[in-house]
Coordinates of C-alpha atoms and ligand atoms in Angstrom, one line a residue:
M9 CA 67.9 85.0 118.5
L10 CA 66.5 84.0 121.8
P11 CA 69.0 81.0 122.1
P12 CA 68.1 80.1 125.7
S13 CA 64.6 79.1 124.5
R14 CA 66.2 76.1 122.9
R15 CA 66.9 74.8 126.4
D16 CA 63.3 73.9 126.7
F17 CA 63.6 71.5 123.8
V18 CA 67.1 70.1 123.5
S19 CA 69.2 70.5 126.6
L20 CA 69.3 67.0 128.1
T21 CA 72.5 66.4 129.9
L22 CA 72.8 63.2 132.0
S23 CA 76.6 63.2 132.6
E24 CA 77.7 63.9 136.2
S25 CA 80.7 65.7 137.7
G26 CA 83.3 63.4 139.2
S27 CA 83.1 65.0 142.6
Y28 CA 80.0 63.1 143.6
T29 CA 79.7 59.6 145.0
N30 CA 79.6 56.9 142.4
S31 CA 77.1 54.6 144.0
K32 CA 74.5 53.0 141.8
Q33 CA 71.7 54.1 144.0
W34 CA 72.8 57.8 143.8
R35 CA 72.9 57.5 140.0
R36 CA 69.4 56.1 139.9
Q37 CA 68.1 58.9 142.0
S38 CA 70.0 61.5 140.0
C39 CA 68.6 60.2 136.7
W40 CA 65.1 60.1 138.2
R41 CA 65.5 63.7 139.4
K42 CA 66.7 64.8 135.9
W43 CA 63.8 63.0 134.4
K44 CA 61.4 64.8 136.7
Q45 CA 63.0 68.1 135.8
L46 CA 62.3 67.6 132.1
S47 CA 59.3 69.4 130.5
R48 CA 56.4 67.2 129.3
L49 CA 57.5 67.7 125.8
Q50 CA 61.0 66.5 126.4
R51 CA 59.7 63.5 128.2
S52 CA 57.3 62.8 125.4
L53 CA 60.0 63.1 122.8
I54 CA 62.3 60.7 124.6
L55 CA 59.5 58.2 125.1
F56 CA 58.5 58.6 121.5
T57 CA 62.1 57.9 120.3
L58 CA 62.3 54.9 122.6
M59 CA 59.0 53.5 121.3
L60 CA 60.1 54.1 117.8
L61 CA 63.3 52.2 118.4
L62 CA 61.3 49.4 120.0
V63 CA 58.9 49.3 117.0
C64 CA 61.9 49.2 114.6
G65 CA 63.5 46.5 116.7
I66 CA 60.3 44.4 116.6
A67 CA 60.0 45.0 112.9
T68 CA 63.5 43.6 112.2
S69 CA 63.3 40.7 114.6
P70 CA 62.7 37.5 112.6
T71 CA 61.1 35.7 115.5
L72 CA 58.6 38.4 116.4
I73 CA 57.7 39.3 112.8
G74 CA 55.8 36.1 112.4
H75 CA 53.5 36.9 115.3
W76 CA 53.1 40.5 114.0
R77 CA 51.9 39.3 110.6
G78 CA 48.2 39.5 110.1
E79 CA 46.9 42.3 112.2
I80 CA 48.1 44.8 114.7
R81 CA 46.3 44.6 118.0
G82 CA 45.9 47.5 120.4
P83 CA 43.4 49.6 122.2
P84 CA 40.4 50.6 120.1
V85 CA 41.6 54.2 119.7
L86 CA 44.8 52.9 118.2
Q87 CA 43.0 50.5 115.9
N88 CA 40.9 53.3 114.6
R89 CA 43.9 55.4 113.9
L90 CA 45.5 52.5 112.2
Q91 CA 42.7 52.5 109.6
T92 CA 43.4 56.2 108.8
K93 CA 44.3 56.7 105.1
T94 CA 47.8 57.9 104.9
N95 CA 50.3 59.1 102.3
V96 CA 53.3 57.7 104.2
S97 CA 55.9 58.0 101.5
G98 CA 55.3 61.7 101.0
L99 CA 55.6 62.3 104.7
L100 CA 58.8 60.5 105.3
G101 CA 60.4 61.5 102.0
V102 CA 61.1 57.9 101.1
E103 CA 59.9 57.9 97.5
N104 CA 62.3 56.3 95.1
Q105 CA 64.2 54.5 97.9
G106 CA 62.9 51.1 96.8
L107 CA 61.0 50.4 100.0
D108 CA 58.0 48.1 99.5
L109 CA 55.6 50.3 101.4
K110 CA 52.5 48.6 100.1
N111 CA 54.2 45.2 100.7
E112 CA 52.3 43.3 98.1
N113 CA 54.6 40.3 99.0
K114 CA 53.0 39.3 102.2
G115 CA 54.3 36.4 104.2
S116 CA 57.9 35.1 103.9
E117 CA 60.3 34.7 101.1
G118 CA 62.7 31.8 101.1
G119 CA 61.9 31.3 104.8
K120 CA 62.8 34.9 105.7
P121 CA 59.9 37.0 107.0
I122 CA 59.1 40.2 105.1
I123 CA 58.8 43.4 107.1
R124 CA 55.2 44.7 107.1
F125 CA 55.8 48.4 106.5
D126 CA 52.1 48.9 105.8
Q127 CA 51.4 47.9 109.3
M128 CA 54.4 49.5 110.9
F129 CA 53.9 53.0 109.5
P130 CA 50.4 53.5 111.0
V131 CA 51.9 53.0 114.4
F132 CA 54.6 55.4 113.6
L133 CA 52.1 57.9 112.3
F134 CA 50.0 57.6 115.4
L135 CA 53.0 58.3 117.6
L136 CA 54.0 61.1 115.4
A137 CA 50.6 62.7 115.6
E138 CA 50.5 62.4 119.4
S139 CA 54.0 64.0 119.8
R140 CA 53.0 66.9 117.5
L141 CA 49.8 67.5 119.5
E142 CA 51.8 67.5 122.7
A143 CA 54.2 70.0 121.1
V144 CA 51.3 72.4 120.5
R145 CA 50.0 71.9 124.1
E146 CA 53.6 72.6 125.3
A147 CA 53.7 75.8 123.1
F148 CA 50.4 76.9 124.5
R149 CA 51.5 76.3 128.1
H150 CA 54.7 78.3 127.4
A151 CA 52.7 81.2 125.9
W152 CA 50.3 81.0 128.8
K153 CA 53.1 81.0 131.4
G154 CA 54.2 84.4 130.1
Y155 CA 50.6 85.8 130.0
K156 CA 49.8 84.5 133.5
N157 CA 53.0 85.8 135.1
F158 CA 53.2 89.2 133.5
A159 CA 49.8 90.1 131.9
W160 CA 47.1 88.3 133.7
G161 CA 43.7 89.9 133.1
H162 CA 45.2 92.4 130.6
D163 CA 44.8 92.5 126.9
E164 CA 48.2 91.4 125.6
L165 CA 51.5 90.1 126.9
K166 CA 54.7 92.1 126.1
P167 CA 57.0 89.1 126.5
I168 CA 60.4 90.9 126.1
S169 CA 59.8 93.5 128.8
N170 CA 57.7 91.1 130.9
S171 CA 54.8 93.5 131.0
Y172 CA 51.5 94.0 129.3
G173 CA 49.7 96.2 126.8
E174 CA 46.1 97.3 126.9
W175 CA 43.8 97.9 123.9
F176 CA 40.3 97.6 125.4
G177 CA 41.3 96.7 128.9
L178 CA 39.1 93.5 128.8
G179 CA 41.5 90.6 129.2
L180 CA 41.5 90.0 125.4
T181 CA 44.1 87.3 125.3
L182 CA 42.4 85.4 128.1
I183 CA 39.0 85.5 126.4
D184 CA 40.4 84.7 123.0
A185 CA 42.2 81.7 124.4
L186 CA 39.3 80.1 126.3
D187 CA 38.1 77.7 123.7
T188 CA 41.6 76.8 122.6
M189 CA 42.3 75.6 126.1
W190 CA 39.1 73.6 126.1
I191 CA 40.0 72.0 122.7
L192 CA 43.6 71.3 123.8
G193 CA 42.3 69.7 127.0
L194 CA 44.2 72.1 129.3
K195 CA 41.7 71.8 132.2
E196 CA 43.6 73.5 134.9
E197 CA 44.4 76.5 132.8
F198 CA 40.8 76.7 131.6
A199 CA 39.4 76.5 135.1
E200 CA 41.5 79.3 136.3
A201 CA 40.6 81.5 133.3
R202 CA 36.9 80.7 133.8
E203 CA 37.1 82.0 137.3
W204 CA 38.6 85.2 136.1
V205 CA 35.8 85.6 133.5
A206 CA 33.1 84.9 136.2
R207 CA 34.6 87.1 138.9
E208 CA 36.6 89.8 137.3
L209 CA 35.4 90.5 133.8
S210 CA 33.1 93.5 133.6
F211 CA 31.9 95.2 130.5
N212 CA 30.5 98.1 132.5
K213 CA 33.5 100.2 131.6
N214 CA 33.9 103.7 130.1
V215 CA 36.1 102.4 127.3
D216 CA 36.0 102.7 123.5
V217 CA 36.2 99.4 121.7
N218 CA 36.4 98.5 118.0
L219 CA 33.1 96.9 117.0
F220 CA 34.7 94.3 114.7
E221 CA 37.6 93.3 116.9
S222 CA 35.5 93.0 120.1
T223 CA 32.8 91.0 118.2
I224 CA 35.2 88.4 116.6
R225 CA 37.4 88.0 119.7
I226 CA 35.2 88.6 122.7
L227 CA 31.6 87.9 121.6
G228 CA 32.8 85.1 119.3
G229 CA 35.1 83.6 122.0
L230 CA 32.4 83.7 124.7
L231 CA 29.7 82.2 122.4
S232 CA 32.0 79.3 121.2
T233 CA 33.1 78.6 124.8
Y234 CA 29.5 78.5 125.8
H235 CA 28.7 75.9 123.1
L236 CA 31.7 73.7 123.8
T237 CA 31.2 73.7 127.6
G238 CA 27.5 74.3 128.1
D239 CA 28.4 76.7 130.8
S240 CA 25.7 79.4 130.9
M241 CA 28.0 81.9 132.5
F242 CA 29.7 82.4 129.2
L243 CA 26.3 83.0 127.5
E244 CA 25.4 85.6 130.0
K245 CA 28.7 87.4 129.4
A246 CA 28.1 87.1 125.6
K247 CA 24.7 88.7 125.9
D248 CA 26.1 91.5 128.0
I249 CA 28.8 92.5 125.5
G250 CA 26.5 91.9 122.5
S251 CA 23.9 94.3 123.8
R252 CA 26.6 96.9 124.7
L253 CA 27.9 96.8 121.1
M254 CA 24.5 97.6 119.5
P255 CA 24.8 101.4 119.7
A256 CA 27.3 101.1 116.8
F257 CA 24.3 100.5 114.5
N258 CA 22.6 103.9 115.3
T259 CA 23.8 105.6 112.1
A260 CA 21.9 107.4 109.3
S261 CA 22.7 104.6 106.9
K262 CA 22.5 101.7 109.4
I263 CA 26.1 100.8 108.4
P264 CA 27.8 100.6 111.8
Y265 CA 30.4 102.9 113.2
S266 CA 33.8 101.4 113.9
D267 CA 33.9 102.3 117.6
V268 CA 31.6 101.9 120.6
N269 CA 31.9 103.1 124.2
I270 CA 30.5 100.0 126.0
G271 CA 30.0 101.9 129.2
K272 CA 28.3 105.0 127.9
G273 CA 26.4 103.4 125.1
T274 CA 27.7 105.9 122.5
A275 CA 29.4 105.1 119.2
H276 CA 31.5 107.0 116.7
P277 CA 33.7 106.6 113.6
P278 CA 37.4 107.1 113.8
Q279 CA 38.5 110.7 114.4
W280 CA 39.8 111.3 110.8
T281 CA 36.8 109.9 108.8
S282 CA 33.2 109.0 108.8
D283 CA 34.0 105.8 106.9
S284 CA 34.0 102.2 108.2
T285 CA 36.1 99.4 106.8
V286 CA 34.1 97.0 104.5
A287 CA 35.7 93.8 106.0
E288 CA 34.8 95.1 109.5
V289 CA 31.1 95.8 108.9
T290 CA 30.6 92.6 107.0
S291 CA 32.5 90.2 109.4
I292 CA 30.4 90.5 112.5
Q293 CA 27.4 88.6 111.2
L294 CA 28.1 85.0 112.3
E295 CA 28.3 86.2 115.9
F296 CA 25.3 88.5 116.0
R297 CA 23.1 86.0 114.1
E298 CA 24.0 83.3 116.6
L299 CA 23.3 85.7 119.5
S300 CA 19.8 86.2 118.1
R301 CA 19.3 82.5 117.8
L302 CA 20.4 81.9 121.4
T303 CA 18.4 84.8 123.0
G304 CA 15.4 84.6 120.7
D305 CA 15.7 88.3 120.2
P306 CA 15.9 89.1 116.4
K307 CA 17.4 92.6 116.9
Y308 CA 21.0 91.4 116.6
K309 CA 20.5 89.5 113.4
L310 CA 18.3 92.2 111.8
A311 CA 21.0 94.8 112.4
V312 CA 23.8 92.8 110.8
M313 CA 21.7 91.4 107.9
E314 CA 20.7 95.0 107.0
V315 CA 24.4 95.6 106.3
M316 CA 24.6 92.6 104.1
K317 CA 21.5 93.5 102.2
Q318 CA 22.9 97.0 101.5
V319 CA 26.3 95.8 100.5
H320 CA 24.7 93.2 98.2
K321 CA 23.0 96.0 96.2
L322 CA 25.7 98.6 96.2
D323 CA 27.4 100.0 93.1
G324 CA 31.1 100.2 92.9
K325 CA 32.0 96.5 92.9
Q326 CA 34.2 95.0 90.2
D327 CA 33.1 91.5 89.2
G328 CA 32.0 90.9 92.8
L329 CA 35.1 92.4 94.4
V330 CA 34.4 95.2 96.9
P331 CA 36.2 98.4 97.7
M332 CA 37.8 98.8 101.2
F333 CA 35.7 101.6 102.7
I334 CA 32.0 102.4 103.2
N335 CA 30.5 105.6 104.5
T336 CA 28.4 105.5 107.6
H337 CA 26.3 108.6 106.6
N338 CA 25.2 107.7 103.1
G339 CA 26.0 103.9 103.0
L340 CA 28.1 104.2 99.8
F341 CA 31.5 102.7 99.1
T342 CA 34.3 105.3 99.2
H343 CA 37.9 105.3 98.0
Q344 CA 36.7 103.2 95.0
G345 CA 39.0 101.5 92.5
I346 CA 41.2 99.5 94.8
Y347 CA 40.5 95.7 95.1
T348 CA 42.3 93.3 97.4
L349 CA 41.7 90.1 99.2
G350 CA 44.0 91.4 102.0
A351 CA 43.6 93.9 104.8
R352 CA 40.2 95.7 104.9
A353 CA 38.4 93.4 102.5
D354 CA 39.5 89.9 103.4
S355 CA 36.8 88.5 105.7
Y356 CA 34.0 90.0 103.6
Y357 CA 34.5 87.1 101.3
E358 CA 35.1 84.6 104.1
Y359 CA 31.8 85.6 105.8
L360 CA 29.7 85.4 102.6
L361 CA 30.4 81.7 102.4
K362 CA 30.3 81.1 106.2
Q363 CA 27.0 82.8 106.7
W364 CA 25.5 80.7 103.9
I365 CA 26.8 77.5 105.6
Q366 CA 25.8 78.7 109.1
G367 CA 22.2 79.3 108.0
G368 CA 21.7 75.9 106.3
K369 CA 22.6 76.9 102.7
T370 CA 19.4 78.7 102.0
E371 CA 20.4 82.4 101.8
N372 CA 21.0 82.5 98.0
E373 CA 22.2 86.2 97.9
L374 CA 25.2 85.3 100.1
L375 CA 26.1 82.4 97.9
D376 CA 25.6 84.4 94.7
D377 CA 27.9 87.1 96.0
Y378 CA 30.5 84.6 97.0
L379 CA 30.5 82.7 93.7
L380 CA 30.7 86.0 91.8
A381 CA 33.6 87.2 93.9
V382 CA 35.6 84.0 93.3
E383 CA 35.1 84.5 89.6
G384 CA 36.2 88.2 90.1
V385 CA 39.4 87.0 91.8
K386 CA 40.2 84.6 89.0
K387 CA 39.6 87.2 86.4
N388 CA 41.3 90.2 88.0
L389 CA 43.7 89.2 90.7
L390 CA 45.3 85.8 89.9
K391 CA 48.7 85.6 88.3
K392 CA 51.7 83.3 88.2
S393 CA 55.2 84.1 89.6
T394 CA 58.6 83.5 88.1
P395 CA 60.5 81.2 88.2
S396 CA 58.4 78.6 90.1
D397 CA 55.0 79.4 88.6
L398 CA 53.3 79.9 91.9
T399 CA 49.7 81.1 91.7
F400 CA 49.2 84.2 93.8
V401 CA 46.5 86.8 94.4
G402 CA 47.6 90.3 93.7
E403 CA 45.7 93.6 94.0
L404 CA 44.1 96.0 91.5
S405 CA 44.5 99.7 91.9
H406 CA 42.5 101.8 89.4
G407 CA 43.0 99.3 86.7
H408 CA 46.7 98.7 87.5
F409 CA 47.7 95.2 88.7
S410 CA 50.1 95.0 91.6
P411 CA 51.8 91.7 92.5
K412 CA 51.4 92.4 96.2
M413 CA 49.9 89.7 98.5
D414 CA 49.3 90.2 102.2
H415 CA 49.8 87.2 104.5
L416 CA 46.1 87.9 105.4
V417 CA 45.1 86.5 102.0
C418 CA 46.2 83.1 103.0
F419 CA 42.8 82.5 104.6
L420 CA 41.6 82.0 101.0
P421 CA 42.8 78.4 100.3
G422 CA 40.9 77.3 103.4
T423 CA 37.8 79.1 102.5
L424 CA 37.8 77.9 99.0
A425 CA 38.3 74.3 100.2
L426 CA 35.4 74.7 102.7
G427 CA 33.2 75.9 99.8
A428 CA 34.2 72.9 97.7
H429 CA 33.4 70.6 100.6
Y430 CA 29.9 72.1 100.7
G431 CA 29.3 71.4 97.0
L432 CA 30.7 74.4 95.3
P433 CA 32.6 73.9 92.0
T434 CA 35.6 71.5 92.1
D435 CA 37.9 74.1 90.5
H436 CA 37.7 76.0 93.8
M437 CA 39.5 73.1 95.3
E438 CA 42.1 73.1 92.6
L439 CA 42.7 76.8 93.1
A440 CA 42.9 76.2 96.9
K441 CA 45.7 73.6 96.4
Q442 CA 47.7 76.0 94.3
L443 CA 47.3 78.9 96.7
M444 CA 48.1 76.7 99.6
E445 CA 51.5 75.9 98.0
T446 CA 52.1 79.6 97.5
C447 CA 51.3 80.5 101.1
Y448 CA 53.6 77.7 102.2
Q449 CA 56.4 79.1 100.0
M450 CA 55.9 82.5 101.6
Y451 CA 57.3 80.8 104.7
A452 CA 59.8 78.4 103.1
Q453 CA 61.5 80.9 100.9
M454 CA 62.4 83.2 103.9
E455 CA 65.6 82.8 105.8
T456 CA 63.8 82.2 109.1
G457 CA 61.1 79.9 107.5
L458 CA 58.5 82.5 108.6
S459 CA 56.3 84.5 106.3
P460 CA 56.6 88.3 106.1
E461 CA 53.4 90.4 106.5
I462 CA 53.4 91.3 102.8
A463 CA 55.1 89.6 99.8
H464 CA 55.7 90.9 96.3
F465 CA 55.8 88.2 93.7
N466 CA 58.2 88.4 90.7
M467 CA 56.6 88.1 87.3
H468 CA 59.4 89.2 85.0
E469 CA 61.4 86.7 83.0
G470 CA 64.8 85.9 84.4
S471 CA 63.8 86.3 88.1
T472 CA 65.7 83.9 90.3
Q473 CA 63.3 84.1 93.2
D474 CA 59.5 84.2 93.4
V475 CA 59.1 86.3 96.5
D476 CA 60.5 89.8 97.2
V477 CA 59.9 91.5 100.5
K478 CA 60.1 95.3 101.1
I479 CA 62.0 96.4 104.2
A480 CA 58.8 97.8 105.8
D481 CA 57.0 94.5 105.2
R482 CA 59.4 92.1 106.8
H483 CA 57.6 91.6 110.1
N484 CA 55.7 88.5 111.3
L485 CA 52.9 89.0 113.8
L486 CA 52.4 85.3 114.6
R487 CA 49.4 85.4 112.3
P488 CA 47.2 82.3 111.8
E489 CA 46.0 82.4 108.1
T490 CA 48.4 79.9 106.6
V491 CA 48.0 77.4 109.4
E492 CA 44.3 77.9 109.3
S493 CA 44.2 77.0 105.6
L494 CA 46.6 74.0 106.2
F495 CA 44.1 72.7 108.7
Y496 CA 41.2 72.9 106.1
M497 CA 43.3 71.4 103.4
Y498 CA 44.4 68.5 105.6
R499 CA 40.8 67.8 106.8
F500 CA 39.5 67.6 103.3
T501 CA 42.4 65.8 101.5
E502 CA 44.1 63.9 104.3
D503 CA 47.3 64.7 102.5
K504 CA 50.1 64.5 105.1
K505 CA 52.2 67.1 103.4
Y506 CA 50.0 69.8 104.9
Q507 CA 50.7 68.5 108.4
Q508 CA 54.4 68.4 107.5
W509 CA 54.4 72.0 106.3
G510 CA 52.6 73.1 109.5
W511 CA 55.1 71.2 111.6
E512 CA 58.0 73.1 109.9
I513 CA 56.2 76.4 110.6
L514 CA 55.7 75.5 114.3
Q515 CA 59.3 74.7 114.7
N516 CA 60.3 78.0 113.2
F517 CA 58.0 79.9 115.5
N518 CA 59.7 78.0 118.3
K519 CA 63.1 78.9 117.0
Y520 CA 62.7 82.6 116.3
T521 CA 59.7 83.9 118.3
R522 CA 59.7 81.9 121.6
V523 CA 60.8 84.0 124.6
P524 CA 62.6 82.1 127.4
T525 CA 60.7 83.7 130.2
G526 CA 57.3 82.8 128.7
G527 CA 55.3 83.8 125.6
Y528 CA 56.0 84.3 122.0
T529 CA 56.8 87.6 120.3
S530 CA 56.1 89.3 117.0
I531 CA 59.4 89.9 115.1
N532 CA 60.5 92.6 112.8
N533 CA 62.6 90.8 110.3
V534 CA 61.9 87.3 108.9
R535 CA 64.9 87.6 106.6
D536 CA 67.5 87.8 109.3
P537 CA 67.8 84.6 111.3
A538 CA 70.8 86.1 113.3
N539 CA 68.6 89.0 114.4
P540 CA 64.9 88.7 113.8
N541 CA 64.5 91.7 116.1
P542 CA 61.6 91.0 118.5
R543 CA 58.7 93.5 118.8
D544 CA 57.7 92.7 122.3
K545 CA 54.1 91.8 121.6
M546 CA 52.2 88.6 121.7
E547 CA 48.9 89.1 119.8
S548 CA 45.8 87.5 121.3
F549 CA 45.2 85.7 118.1
F550 CA 48.3 83.6 118.5
L551 CA 46.5 81.7 121.3
G552 CA 43.0 82.2 119.9
E553 CA 43.8 81.1 116.4
T554 CA 47.3 80.1 115.5
L555 CA 47.9 77.5 118.2
K556 CA 44.3 76.2 117.9
Y557 CA 44.7 75.7 114.1
F558 CA 48.1 73.9 114.7
Y559 CA 46.4 71.5 117.1
L560 CA 43.5 70.8 114.8
L561 CA 45.9 70.4 111.8
F562 CA 48.0 67.8 113.7
S563 CA 44.9 65.9 114.9
N564 CA 43.8 63.0 112.7
D565 CA 40.3 63.0 114.2
P566 CA 37.8 64.6 111.9
N567 CA 35.3 64.8 114.7
L568 CA 37.4 67.1 116.7
I569 CA 35.3 70.2 115.9
S570 CA 33.7 68.6 112.9
L571 CA 33.5 70.9 109.9
D572 CA 30.0 69.4 109.3
K573 CA 28.8 70.7 112.6
Y574 CA 30.8 73.9 113.3
I575 CA 31.7 77.0 111.3
F576 CA 34.8 78.9 112.6
N577 CA 34.4 82.7 112.9
T578 CA 37.3 84.8 111.5
E579 CA 39.0 84.6 114.9
A580 CA 38.9 80.7 114.9
H581 CA 36.0 80.5 117.4
P582 CA 33.7 77.6 116.4
L583 CA 30.0 78.3 116.2
P584 CA 27.4 75.7 115.5
I585 CA 25.9 75.3 112.0
W586 CA 22.2 75.8 112.6
P587 CA 20.0 72.7 112.3
Q588 CA 18.3 72.7 108.9
A589 CA 14.8 73.3 110.4
E590 CA 15.8 76.8 111.5
Ligands
DMJ601 C1 42.5 88.1 113.4 O1 42.1 89.0 114.3 C2 41.5 87.6 112.5 O2 41.8 86.4 111.9 C3 41.1 88.6 111.4 O3 40.2 88.1 110.5 C4 42.3 89.1 110.7 N1 43.4 89.5 111.5 C5 43.7 88.7 112.7 C6 44.7 87.6 112.4 O4 45.6 87.8 111.5

């Protein structure tokens, strides 16, 4: 599908038709013109290959190898990278090939110099990382091109029809993408988007917005961009949307309604119910707590912490696992008996841990609820698949176990790893590693190499494949959760296999979801590489989250949004961890 997109990556033709003049000068000009016509990624890949050849050439040159022996010299940044701990053999797949990677035999043997692989590979890894980072920047620019040309200032790009879709009418993709551009170093794109926010973005609109979605994408995006840039314009916008969302909390129970009219200052539940979703009302806390800290006005924090207090005390949990709905009139759980780590419950668990970290690890109720829930997952939802023994997280429905796992659940390995980094039990990290493998297999076992929205795991003896996908679940929405977890796993383990898995996934996004005229699209069928069937929608989280996490995954710099200084909200917007004193 979308074959022309490959042109952006591979079509490099330097041969000329015979009808032109043959002079050397013309050929030089022609080559130069061709070179200028290439995309940055193409140029980087060519340069990368040439450098690699050069490095290999030096490595195998007996005269040069002597000079090379001892230490590799280079700019400080390169020297730093060279010290990075690496698992080179895993990355290159050269185990058992007899290469002396550690090269215990330094110096020469019988007069012949020995190749210093331990010194050569770091150079290779540095170049590899740089080319992957550039590939993410290129993917972002391509997505941005579509948004800019066909959807500028609107919520979402429809890349197949070259048009746009509105949800809230607030430039959702542009706001979600602001801090990604900043982190990727895309200065021009960022400056243009900043101008739009400053001049065009107005929240004084008669429009209903979903409290959760606008909090995590808009409020979260503006707050994180304010922190990264120090530009107070973003803080002013954040205050504006934050205060306009507050009417949602005017309910009998203080459990907020799902929808707010930010122009009129009114709020209401969805038309068909007076319930709100548990994940939604418990995943707005990082943002509102931060808004209180920045403004000095406690009303935001008080409103969201009241929700946490009530949910903490509520009956109806099973071993720390929460139902999916909560009533805004009486504040009780409804539709009890179904427990999942997927849609409608997922980020409740994520925000328990993240609030505890944000607040300086002092709010014990949050930690207790998180630890209890992890035990609840282990006891009720964890099983192994057949034939590969993959550990997966299923669902419980009125006591009956279902081997169904949403792609959304793939946030969990990253969250477990984050908790272990902050001193929680080491078996959380072990579980994170197992679940990470499973989430990767949800991609690798599909014909397109892209995960479906929902997988069903086989548990019966004699199964030949671990993952089954129902026809209605075969879509892929460009979701971030697996890439997000790969990022955490790589940061904490430095195991290169996680970067390699992410690289495979990025290539498959490029192969099956990239649209030649600009943008990436959701697809309907991850099992049919011949016809993945595009959906004509690029979700804002593809730019806000997926591409950002790819970039952070491929970076070897742990200080690029340090996990000791920032906590990511559930839309991948980094917010500061509060100084201990507060
Ligand atoms: C995003 O809006 C957030 O990550 C949310 O927590 C879950 N859904 C999407 C991405 O899948």
